[in-house]
Amino acid sequence: MTLDWLDAFLITGLFEVVMVIGLALLLHLQLGLARIANFGVVGFWGIGMYVFGVLYVQVDWPFGEPWQFLACAAAATVVAGLAGLLVGWLVADLDTDGVLVGTLGFATAVQILATTQDDLTGGARGMGGLGFPYDIGRVKDNEFLWLVLVTAVVGAILLYVWRVHRSPYGRLLIAVGSNEPLARSLGKPTFRTKLWLFAVASAAMGFLGAMYGVMVRFLDVGNLGVGVTLAAMVGLVLGGTARVWGAVVGVVLTVGLFDIVIQSYLPLPREWYTQAIPVLREAAFGLTLMVVLLFRPLGLLGDMRRDRLMGKIHGR
Amino acid sequence: MVADVVRAAAGPRIHVRGAVKSFSGRVVVNVEDLVLGDRPIEGLIGPNGAGKTTLMRMIMHSTSLDRGRVSLLPPGGGEVVLSSLPAHRMARHGVVKSNQVIMDFDKLTIWDSLLLAVAESRYEQPQRILSERTVFARHEAEIRRHLDFFGFGDPSAFAMSAGEKKLLDIVRCLLLKPTFLLLDEPTAGLPDDLTEKVMTVVRELAATGTTVVIVEHDLNVIWNLCDEVHFMAEGSVILRGDPQSIREHRTVVEKYLGEGHV
């Protein structure tokens, strides 16, 4: 396979875009349907990444690839899901402010733990030793294949979310977000519903974290800052929290525009790349969030159209 | 005129004992001992602020009790302590309530709202994302029967008017197949023909063994429909009897109806 036409920087940028689309889609289930403002996305993603990394590097596995990757990724997914269950249990019945503070606090705790438990995680020094579960040639080839695989995973998440909109489960999530006491009066276990939503979405976020760990092959606690949550949140809000394609459109227009077009194709001064660009990125995303919430709070794609959807699948 | 519903079998009853609820130090409900459901259709009337809606909410456990106990007494015997159950478990025991204030899911269409009410919990799991057709096929006929009866328009649209939302609330309750149905001002804001339809449905339900308790300010509904009426004032049920005797009772006239009504 000749990938000379493909810039290595572009592969990393595309991976970032696709991964954030995946996170934004999962956040869409929580925020867009069930109205749960999860500001701890990076915490669940980070748990997945670090559990994967620690198990992959620190444990002497009796079998080789791809089983080592699969075992570690499965463990990372389960642990992230359990973390979601625990956080969900603590915050699911709180109001929006409580959920926001609780999830943000959880993400901070994950970052602090990853930094302080340096005998396991490498702490601020970071941790190397991760690799692809295959070797098809050059690094660029391996990275490209990994990009294809994460695209397939995120495609599956997109398909799942699309189906959720057309299922009794999706309707239940919307009902919980729209009028929880009324949903309860219809016999719906709203607390349990939110709990499972937290668990399932967090597990998938953890899996994406593990995939990211493989892509970068070096775990850095700097990745556990607010950047990932902000990227998923801003992308989703810009596209439209209530629409399936909102996550895709919004993330392409934010992360895609900034991480690929601006960083790759604009003639920015060299010295900006180390310090200034990450800060500019967060500032630009924050500004986008404010502008969207002020002038188009439902995002570019607008509100969900259940009337159109129901008319299409069930008729009049 | 009293309905004189003849029911096929005795229905469930609800027993309220020593139930107290205060808001900001003011006692809103203080019911010593009350059994609802001795007769198929019972009414609960009283002036505004008497505590009727709060009592209904306490029965449903959507408002917690300061103290006391609310139990469901099924016709076959036994007792289910409703006041120790979470609110979402009420419907499973057949205890269902319509809402006084209009409540709706603003993001859901009429189809959605009714399919939500009927969908069994096994189809509402994160892994059951292909079960929409099954749920629709199982319940379409039943939902359409209700929609046709009440004259709903396009069910793929949102409920728009207050009356439509009120009816939707009632239909959701009916789809839950209640054995004990509490209706809190079910006909408020409805035109006469729809009020009549609601009364017809209530009579049919009662005839098949469902116990119905109605809170209503439209007293024609109470006098025409109920076999027994409870009169509530200042947080307590102070009188019960057949509609005629309640209607003419001195206390009810003084505290609620006024001389002109008699």
Coordinates of C-alpha atoms in Angstrom, one line a residue:
Chain A
M1 CA 0.0 0.0 0.0
T2 CA 1.5 3.4 -1.0
L3 CA 0.4 6.2 1.2
D4 CA 2.9 8.8 0.0
W5 CA 0.0 11.1 -0.8
L6 CA -1.0 11.0 2.8
D7 CA 0.6 13.3 5.3
A8 CA 1.4 11.6 8.7
F9 CA 0.1 14.7 10.4
L10 CA -3.2 14.3 8.5
I11 CA -3.6 10.7 9.7
T12 CA -3.3 11.9 13.3
G13 CA -5.6 14.8 12.7
L14 CA -8.3 12.6 11.1
F15 CA -7.9 10.1 14.0
E16 CA -8.6 12.9 16.4
V17 CA -11.6 14.1 14.4
V18 CA -13.1 10.6 14.1
M19 CA -12.5 9.8 17.8
V20 CA -14.1 13.0 19.0
I21 CA -17.1 12.3 16.7
G22 CA -17.4 9.0 18.6
L23 CA -17.3 10.7 22.0
A24 CA -19.7 13.4 20.8
L25 CA -22.2 10.7 19.6
L26 CA -22.1 9.1 23.0
L27 CA -22.5 12.4 24.7
H28 CA -25.5 13.0 22.4
L29 CA -27.2 10.0 24.0
Q30 CA -26.6 11.6 27.4
L31 CA -27.1 15.3 26.8
G32 CA -29.2 15.4 23.6
L33 CA -31.7 12.7 24.6
A34 CA -31.7 12.2 28.3
R35 CA -30.5 15.8 29.1
I36 CA -27.6 14.6 31.3
A37 CA -24.9 17.2 31.1
N38 CA -21.8 14.9 31.4
F39 CA -18.8 17.2 31.7
G40 CA -16.6 14.3 32.6
V41 CA -16.2 12.7 29.1
V42 CA -12.4 12.9 29.4
G43 CA -12.5 11.0 32.7
F44 CA -14.2 7.9 31.2
W45 CA -12.1 8.2 28.1
G46 CA -8.9 8.6 30.2
I47 CA -9.7 5.7 32.4
G48 CA -10.0 3.5 29.4
M49 CA -6.7 4.8 28.0
Y50 CA -4.8 4.4 31.2
V51 CA -6.3 1.0 32.3
F52 CA -5.4 -0.2 28.8
G53 CA -1.9 1.3 28.9
V54 CA -1.0 0.1 32.4
L55 CA -2.2 -3.4 31.7
Y56 CA -0.5 -3.5 28.3
V57 CA 2.8 -2.2 29.5
Q58 CA 3.1 -3.4 33.1
V59 CA 1.6 -6.9 32.8
D60 CA 3.6 -9.8 31.4
W61 CA 1.0 -11.3 29.1
P62 CA 1.4 -15.0 28.3
F63 CA 0.1 -14.4 24.8
G64 CA 0.9 -12.1 21.9
E65 CA -1.0 -9.8 19.6
P66 CA -3.8 -9.3 18.8
W67 CA -4.9 -11.1 22.0
Q68 CA -2.9 -8.8 24.2
F69 CA -4.6 -5.8 22.8
L70 CA -8.1 -7.4 22.9
A71 CA -7.7 -8.5 26.6
C72 CA -6.4 -5.0 27.7
A73 CA -9.0 -3.2 25.6
A74 CA -11.8 -5.4 27.1
A75 CA -10.6 -4.7 30.6
A76 CA -10.4 -0.9 29.9
T77 CA -13.9 -1.0 28.5
V78 CA -15.3 -2.9 31.6
V79 CA -13.5 -0.6 34.1
A80 CA -14.7 2.6 32.3
G81 CA -18.2 1.1 32.3
L82 CA -18.0 0.4 36.0
A83 CA -16.7 3.9 36.6
G84 CA -19.8 5.1 34.7
L85 CA -22.0 3.0 36.8
L86 CA -20.5 4.4 40.0
V87 CA -20.5 8.1 38.8
G88 CA -24.0 7.6 37.4
W89 CA -25.2 6.2 40.8
L90 CA -23.8 9.2 42.5
V91 CA -25.1 11.9 40.2
A92 CA -28.0 10.5 38.2
D93 CA -30.7 12.0 40.5
L94 CA -29.0 15.3 40.9
D95 CA -30.1 18.4 39.0
T96 CA -28.1 19.7 36.0
D97 CA -25.7 21.7 38.2
G98 CA -25.0 18.7 40.4
V99 CA -24.4 16.5 37.4
L100 CA -22.0 19.1 35.9
V101 CA -20.0 19.5 39.1
G102 CA -20.0 15.7 39.8
T103 CA -18.8 14.7 36.4
L104 CA -16.2 17.5 36.2
G105 CA -15.0 16.4 39.6
F106 CA -14.7 12.8 38.5
A107 CA -12.6 13.8 35.4
T108 CA -10.3 15.9 37.7
A109 CA -9.9 12.9 40.0
V110 CA -8.9 10.7 37.1
Q111 CA -6.3 13.2 36.0
I112 CA -4.9 13.6 39.5
L113 CA -4.8 9.8 40.0
A114 CA -3.0 9.3 36.7
T115 CA -0.4 11.9 37.7
T116 CA 0.2 10.8 41.3
Q117 CA 0.2 7.0 40.8
D118 CA 3.4 7.4 38.8
D119 CA 4.8 3.9 39.6
L120 CA 1.9 2.5 37.5
T121 CA 1.2 5.3 35.0
G122 CA 4.5 7.0 34.7
G123 CA 2.9 10.2 36.1
A124 CA 3.9 13.5 34.6
R125 CA 6.8 11.8 32.8
G126 CA 4.3 9.8 30.7
M127 CA 4.4 6.2 29.7
G128 CA 5.6 4.6 26.5
G129 CA 5.7 1.0 25.4
L130 CA 2.4 0.8 23.7
G131 CA 2.1 -0.5 20.2
F132 CA -0.3 -1.6 17.4
P133 CA -1.7 -5.1 17.7
Y134 CA -0.3 -5.8 14.2
D135 CA 2.6 -4.8 12.0
I136 CA 1.9 -4.3 8.3
G137 CA 5.0 -2.3 7.5
R138 CA 5.9 1.3 8.0
V139 CA 4.6 3.3 11.0
K140 CA 2.4 5.3 8.6
D141 CA 0.8 2.1 7.3
N142 CA 0.1 0.9 10.8
E143 CA -1.4 4.3 11.7
F144 CA -3.5 4.4 8.6
L145 CA -5.0 1.0 9.3
W146 CA -5.7 2.1 12.9
L147 CA -7.5 5.1 11.5
V148 CA -9.6 2.8 9.4
L149 CA -10.4 0.6 12.4
V150 CA -11.4 3.6 14.6
T151 CA -13.6 4.9 11.8
A152 CA -15.3 1.5 11.7
V153 CA -15.9 1.6 15.4
V154 CA -17.2 5.1 15.3
G155 CA -19.3 4.1 12.3
A156 CA -20.8 1.4 14.4
I157 CA -21.5 3.9 17.2
L158 CA -23.2 6.2 14.7
L159 CA -25.3 3.3 13.5
Y160 CA -26.2 2.4 17.0
V161 CA -27.2 6.0 17.9
W162 CA -29.2 6.2 14.7
R163 CA -31.1 3.0 15.7
V164 CA -31.6 4.3 19.2
H165 CA -33.6 7.2 17.8
R166 CA -35.9 4.7 16.1
S167 CA -36.3 2.4 19.1
P168 CA -38.4 2.2 22.3
Y169 CA -35.1 2.7 24.3
G170 CA -34.5 6.1 22.5
R171 CA -38.1 7.1 23.2
L172 CA -37.5 6.3 26.9
L173 CA -34.3 8.4 27.0
I174 CA -36.1 11.3 25.4
A175 CA -39.0 10.9 27.9
V176 CA -36.6 10.9 30.8
G177 CA -34.9 14.0 29.6
S178 CA -38.1 15.7 28.7
N179 CA -40.3 15.1 31.8
E180 CA -38.8 12.6 34.3
P181 CA -41.7 12.7 36.9
L182 CA -44.2 11.9 34.1
A183 CA -42.0 9.1 32.8
R184 CA -41.9 7.7 36.4
S185 CA -45.7 7.9 36.7
L186 CA -45.9 5.7 33.6
G187 CA -43.9 3.0 35.4
K188 CA -40.5 3.9 33.9
P189 CA -37.5 3.3 36.2
T190 CA -35.8 6.6 35.3
F191 CA -32.9 6.2 37.8
R192 CA -32.0 2.8 36.5
T193 CA -32.3 4.0 32.9
K194 CA -29.9 6.9 33.5
L195 CA -27.5 4.5 35.4
W196 CA -27.3 2.1 32.4
L197 CA -26.9 4.9 30.0
F198 CA -23.9 6.2 32.0
A199 CA -22.5 2.7 32.1
V200 CA -22.9 1.9 28.4
A201 CA -21.7 5.3 27.1
S202 CA -18.8 5.4 29.6
A203 CA -17.7 1.9 28.5
A204 CA -17.7 2.9 24.9
M205 CA -15.8 6.1 25.8
G206 CA -13.2 3.9 27.6
F207 CA -12.8 1.8 24.5
L208 CA -12.1 4.9 22.4
G209 CA -9.6 5.9 25.0
A210 CA -7.8 2.6 24.6
M211 CA -7.8 3.0 20.9
Y212 CA -6.3 6.5 21.3
G213 CA -3.6 5.1 23.5
V214 CA -2.6 2.7 20.8
M215 CA -2.5 5.5 18.2
V216 CA -0.3 7.8 20.2
R217 CA 1.7 4.9 21.8
F218 CA 2.7 7.3 24.6
L219 CA 0.4 8.2 27.5
D220 CA 0.6 11.7 28.7
V221 CA -1.4 13.1 31.6
G222 CA -1.6 16.4 29.7
N223 CA -4.3 14.6 27.5
L224 CA -6.5 14.3 30.5
G225 CA -7.3 18.0 30.7
V226 CA -10.5 19.6 29.7
G227 CA -9.6 19.6 26.0
V228 CA -11.3 16.3 25.0
T229 CA -14.5 17.1 26.9
L230 CA -14.5 20.6 25.4
A231 CA -14.0 19.3 21.9
A232 CA -16.8 16.7 22.1
M233 CA -19.1 19.2 23.9
V234 CA -18.5 22.1 21.5
G235 CA -18.8 19.9 18.4
L236 CA -22.1 18.5 19.6
V237 CA -23.5 21.8 20.6
L238 CA -22.5 23.5 17.4
G239 CA -24.0 20.7 15.3
G240 CA -27.1 20.3 17.4
T241 CA -27.3 18.3 20.7
A242 CA -30.6 16.7 19.7
R243 CA -29.7 15.4 16.3
V244 CA -27.8 12.3 15.3
W245 CA -25.7 14.0 12.7
G246 CA -25.2 17.0 15.0
A247 CA -22.1 15.4 16.5
V248 CA -20.6 14.6 13.1
V249 CA -21.3 18.0 11.5
G250 CA -20.2 20.0 14.6
V251 CA -17.0 18.0 15.3
V252 CA -15.9 18.3 11.6
L253 CA -16.5 22.0 11.7
T254 CA -14.6 22.5 15.0
V255 CA -11.9 19.8 15.5
G256 CA -11.7 19.2 11.8
L257 CA -11.3 22.8 10.9
F258 CA -8.9 23.6 13.7
D259 CA -6.8 20.4 14.0
I260 CA -6.5 19.7 10.3
V261 CA -7.2 22.8 8.1
I262 CA -5.8 25.5 10.4
Q263 CA -2.9 23.6 11.8
S264 CA -1.9 21.9 8.6
Y265 CA -2.6 24.3 5.9
L266 CA -2.4 27.8 7.4
P267 CA 1.1 29.3 7.5
L268 CA 1.3 29.7 11.3
P269 CA 4.7 30.6 12.9
R270 CA 6.7 27.5 13.9
E271 CA 7.0 28.5 17.6
W272 CA 3.2 28.6 18.0
Y273 CA 3.0 24.8 17.7
T274 CA 4.3 24.0 21.1
Q275 CA 2.5 26.4 23.4
A276 CA 0.2 28.8 21.6
I277 CA -1.9 26.4 19.5
P278 CA -3.4 24.3 22.3
V279 CA -4.3 27.4 24.2
L280 CA -5.7 29.1 21.0
R281 CA -7.7 25.9 20.4
E282 CA -9.4 25.9 23.8
A283 CA -10.1 29.6 23.5
A284 CA -11.6 29.2 20.0
F285 CA -13.7 26.3 21.2
G286 CA -14.9 28.2 24.3
L287 CA -15.8 31.2 22.1
T288 CA -17.7 29.0 19.7
L289 CA -19.7 27.5 22.5
M290 CA -20.7 30.9 23.7
V291 CA -21.6 32.2 20.3
V292 CA -23.7 29.1 19.5
L293 CA -25.5 29.1 22.8
L294 CA -26.3 32.8 22.3
F295 CA -27.4 32.9 18.7
R296 CA -28.3 29.3 17.8
P297 CA -28.8 27.3 21.0
L298 CA -30.2 24.3 19.2
G299 CA -27.1 24.1 16.9
L300 CA -26.8 24.2 13.2
L301 CA -29.1 21.3 12.6
G302 CA -31.8 22.5 15.0
D303 CA -34.1 20.4 17.2
M304 CA -35.0 16.8 16.7
R305 CA -38.0 16.2 14.5
R306 CA -39.9 13.3 16.0
D307 CA -43.0 14.3 14.0
R308 CA -41.2 13.7 10.8
L309 CA -39.6 10.5 12.0
M310 CA -42.9 9.1 13.4
G311 CA -44.7 10.0 10.3
K312 CA -42.1 8.1 8.3
I313 CA -42.0 4.9 10.3
H314 CA -45.5 4.6 11.6
G315 CA -47.6 6.8 9.4
R316 CA -50.7 8.8 10.3
Chain B
M1 CA -78.6 10.8 38.6
V2 CA -76.1 8.3 39.9
A3 CA -74.4 5.9 37.5
D4 CA -75.1 2.8 39.4
V5 CA -72.2 0.9 37.8
V6 CA -72.5 -2.8 38.3
R7 CA -69.1 -4.3 38.3
A8 CA -68.1 -7.8 37.5
A9 CA -66.0 -8.2 40.6
A10 CA -64.9 -6.2 43.6
G11 CA -62.1 -3.8 42.8
P12 CA -59.0 -2.9 44.7
R13 CA -59.1 -0.3 47.5
I14 CA -56.6 2.1 48.9
H15 CA -56.2 2.5 52.6
V16 CA -54.7 5.8 53.9
R17 CA -53.7 5.8 57.6
G18 CA -52.4 8.7 59.7
A19 CA -51.0 10.4 56.5
V20 CA -49.6 13.8 57.2
K21 CA -47.9 16.3 54.8
S22 CA -46.7 19.8 55.6
F23 CA -45.2 22.4 53.4
S24 CA -43.1 25.1 55.2
G25 CA -44.7 24.2 58.5
R26 CA -48.3 24.4 57.3
V27 CA -50.2 21.1 57.4
V28 CA -51.7 20.5 54.0
V29 CA -53.0 17.0 54.5
N30 CA -53.8 15.2 57.7
V31 CA -55.9 12.1 57.0
E32 CA -56.5 9.9 60.0
D33 CA -58.2 6.9 58.3
L34 CA -59.6 6.7 54.8
V35 CA -60.5 3.9 52.5
L36 CA -61.0 4.7 48.9
G37 CA -62.6 2.2 46.5
D38 CA -65.4 0.6 48.5
R39 CA -67.6 1.7 45.6
P40 CA -66.6 1.4 41.9
I41 CA -66.5 5.2 41.2
E42 CA -65.8 7.6 44.0
G43 CA -65.5 11.4 43.9
L44 CA -63.3 13.6 46.0
I45 CA -64.4 17.2 46.3
G46 CA -63.6 20.2 48.3
P47 CA -62.6 23.8 48.1
N48 CA -59.3 25.0 46.6
G49 CA -56.5 24.3 49.0
A50 CA -58.3 21.5 50.7
G51 CA -55.4 19.1 50.0
K52 CA -57.1 16.9 47.3
T53 CA -54.3 17.0 44.8
T54 CA -51.6 16.6 47.5
L55 CA -53.5 13.6 48.9
M56 CA -53.5 12.1 45.4
R57 CA -49.8 12.7 45.0
M58 CA -49.1 11.2 48.4
I59 CA -51.0 8.0 47.3
M60 CA -48.8 7.9 44.1
H61 CA -45.7 8.6 46.2
S62 CA -44.8 11.4 43.9
T63 CA -45.0 13.5 47.1
S64 CA -43.5 11.8 50.1
L65 CA -45.4 11.5 53.4
D66 CA -44.2 13.2 56.6
R67 CA -45.7 10.3 58.4
G68 CA -48.4 7.7 57.9
R69 CA -49.0 4.8 55.5
V70 CA -50.8 4.3 52.2
S71 CA -51.6 0.7 51.2
L72 CA -53.2 -1.0 48.3
L73 CA -55.7 -3.7 49.2
P74 CA -56.2 -6.0 46.2
P75 CA -59.5 -7.7 45.9
G76 CA -57.9 -11.1 46.4
G77 CA -56.6 -10.1 49.8
G78 CA -53.1 -9.1 51.0
E79 CA -51.7 -5.6 51.2
V80 CA -49.1 -3.7 49.2
V81 CA -47.6 -0.7 51.1
L82 CA -47.5 1.9 48.4
S83 CA -45.9 4.5 50.6
S84 CA -42.7 2.5 50.8
L85 CA -42.5 1.9 47.0
P86 CA -40.7 4.2 44.5
A87 CA -43.1 6.2 42.3
H88 CA -42.3 4.2 39.2
R89 CA -43.5 0.9 40.8
M90 CA -47.1 2.2 41.2
A91 CA -48.1 1.5 37.6
R92 CA -46.9 -2.1 37.9
H93 CA -49.4 -2.6 40.8
G94 CA -52.1 -1.1 38.6
V95 CA -52.3 2.2 40.5
V96 CA -52.3 5.0 37.9
K97 CA -53.1 8.8 38.1
S98 CA -53.8 11.4 35.6
N99 CA -52.5 14.9 36.3
Q100 CA -54.3 18.0 37.4
V101 CA -51.8 20.3 35.7
I102 CA -51.2 19.6 32.0
M103 CA -48.1 17.4 31.7
D104 CA -46.6 16.3 28.5
F105 CA -43.3 15.3 26.9
D106 CA -42.5 18.3 24.8
K107 CA -40.1 16.4 22.5
L108 CA -42.5 13.5 21.9
T109 CA -45.3 13.1 19.4
I110 CA -48.7 11.6 20.1
W111 CA -47.5 8.2 18.7
D112 CA -44.4 8.5 20.9
S113 CA -46.2 9.3 24.0
L114 CA -48.7 6.4 23.7
L115 CA -46.1 3.9 22.6
L116 CA -44.0 4.9 25.6
A117 CA -46.9 4.2 27.9
V118 CA -47.5 0.7 26.5
A119 CA -43.9 -0.4 25.8
E120 CA -42.9 -3.3 28.0
S121 CA -39.6 -2.7 29.9
R122 CA -37.9 -5.6 28.1
Y123 CA -38.1 -3.7 24.9
E124 CA -36.6 -0.5 26.4
Q125 CA -33.2 -1.9 27.1
P126 CA -30.0 -0.4 25.5
Q127 CA -29.4 -3.6 23.5
R128 CA -33.0 -3.8 22.1
I129 CA -32.6 -1.2 19.4
L130 CA -34.5 -3.2 16.8
S131 CA -37.7 -3.7 18.7
E132 CA -39.7 -0.7 17.5
R133 CA -41.7 -2.6 15.0
T134 CA -42.5 -5.4 17.5
V135 CA -43.9 -2.9 20.1
F136 CA -45.8 -1.0 17.4
A137 CA -47.4 -4.2 16.0
R138 CA -48.4 -5.4 19.5
H139 CA -50.1 -2.2 20.5
E140 CA -51.2 -0.3 17.3
A141 CA -54.8 -1.5 17.3
E142 CA -55.3 -0.7 20.9
I143 CA -53.8 2.8 20.5
R144 CA -55.8 3.5 17.4
R145 CA -59.0 2.5 19.2
H146 CA -58.4 5.2 21.8
L147 CA -57.3 7.7 19.2
D148 CA -60.4 7.2 17.2
F149 CA -62.7 7.2 20.2
F150 CA -61.4 10.6 21.3
G151 CA -61.1 12.0 17.8
F152 CA -57.3 12.7 17.7
G153 CA -55.9 14.0 14.5
D154 CA -52.6 13.0 13.1
P155 CA -50.8 10.9 15.8
S156 CA -47.4 11.6 14.2
A157 CA -47.8 15.2 15.2
F158 CA -47.3 16.8 18.6
A159 CA -50.3 17.4 20.9
M160 CA -50.8 21.1 20.6
S161 CA -53.9 22.4 22.5
A162 CA -54.4 22.1 26.3
G163 CA -57.4 19.9 25.7
E164 CA -55.4 17.5 23.5
K165 CA -52.7 17.2 26.1
K166 CA -55.2 16.6 28.8
L167 CA -56.8 13.8 26.7
L168 CA -53.4 12.4 25.9
D169 CA -52.7 12.2 29.6
I170 CA -55.9 10.2 30.1
V171 CA -55.2 7.9 27.2
R172 CA -51.7 7.2 28.6
C173 CA -53.4 6.2 31.8
L174 CA -55.9 3.9 30.1
L175 CA -53.1 2.2 28.1
L176 CA -51.4 1.3 31.4
K177 CA -54.5 -0.9 32.2
P178 CA -55.1 0.5 35.7
T179 CA -56.8 -1.5 38.4
F180 CA -57.0 1.6 40.5
L181 CA -57.3 4.9 38.6
L182 CA -57.0 8.3 40.1
L183 CA -58.3 11.1 37.9
D184 CA -57.3 14.6 39.0
E185 CA -59.7 17.1 37.3
P186 CA -59.8 15.0 34.1
T187 CA -62.4 17.1 32.3
A188 CA -60.9 20.6 33.1
G189 CA -60.9 22.6 29.9
L190 CA -62.6 19.9 27.8
P191 CA -65.7 20.7 25.7
D192 CA -68.9 18.9 26.7
D193 CA -68.7 16.2 24.1
L194 CA -65.3 15.1 25.2
T195 CA -66.3 15.3 28.9
E196 CA -69.1 12.9 28.0
K197 CA -66.6 10.6 26.4
V198 CA -64.3 10.6 29.4
M199 CA -67.3 9.8 31.6
T200 CA -68.2 6.9 29.3
V201 CA -64.7 5.5 29.5
V202 CA -64.8 5.8 33.3
R203 CA -68.1 3.9 33.5
E204 CA -66.7 1.1 31.2
L205 CA -63.6 0.8 33.3
A206 CA -65.5 0.6 36.5
A207 CA -67.8 -2.0 35.1
T208 CA -64.8 -4.2 34.3
G209 CA -63.5 -4.1 37.9
T210 CA -61.2 -1.0 37.9
T211 CA -61.7 1.3 40.9
V212 CA -61.9 5.0 39.9
V213 CA -61.5 8.0 42.1
I214 CA -62.1 11.4 40.6
V215 CA -61.1 14.8 41.9
E216 CA -63.2 17.3 40.0
H217 CA -64.5 20.8 40.3
D218 CA -67.1 20.2 37.6
L219 CA -69.7 18.9 40.0
N220 CA -72.0 17.7 37.3
V221 CA -69.4 15.1 36.6
I222 CA -69.3 14.1 40.2
W223 CA -73.1 13.9 40.7
N224 CA -73.6 12.0 37.4
L225 CA -70.7 9.6 37.7
C226 CA -69.9 8.8 41.3
D227 CA -71.4 6.1 43.6
E228 CA -69.9 7.8 46.6
V229 CA -68.4 11.2 47.3
H230 CA -65.7 12.2 49.9
F231 CA -65.7 15.8 51.0
M232 CA -62.3 17.2 52.0
A233 CA -61.6 20.5 53.7
E234 CA -58.5 21.9 55.4
G235 CA -56.5 18.8 54.8
S236 CA -58.9 16.2 56.1
V237 CA -61.8 14.1 54.7
I238 CA -64.7 15.2 56.9
L239 CA -67.6 13.7 55.1
R240 CA -68.5 10.8 52.9
G241 CA -71.7 9.6 51.5
D242 CA -73.8 9.2 48.4
P243 CA -73.8 12.2 46.0
Q244 CA -77.3 13.3 47.0
S245 CA -76.6 13.4 50.7
I246 CA -73.2 15.2 50.2
R247 CA -74.8 17.7 47.9
E248 CA -77.4 18.7 50.5
H249 CA -75.2 18.5 53.5
R250 CA -75.1 21.7 55.5
T251 CA -71.3 21.7 55.9
V252 CA -70.7 21.1 52.2
V253 CA -73.1 23.9 51.3
E254 CA -71.4 26.3 53.8
K255 CA -67.8 25.5 53.0
Y256 CA -67.9 24.8 49.3
L257 CA -71.1 24.8 47.3
G258 CA -72.9 27.9 48.5
E259 CA -76.7 28.2 48.9
G260 CA -77.4 28.7 45.2
H261 CA -76.1 25.3 44.2
V262 CA -78.7 23.4 46.3

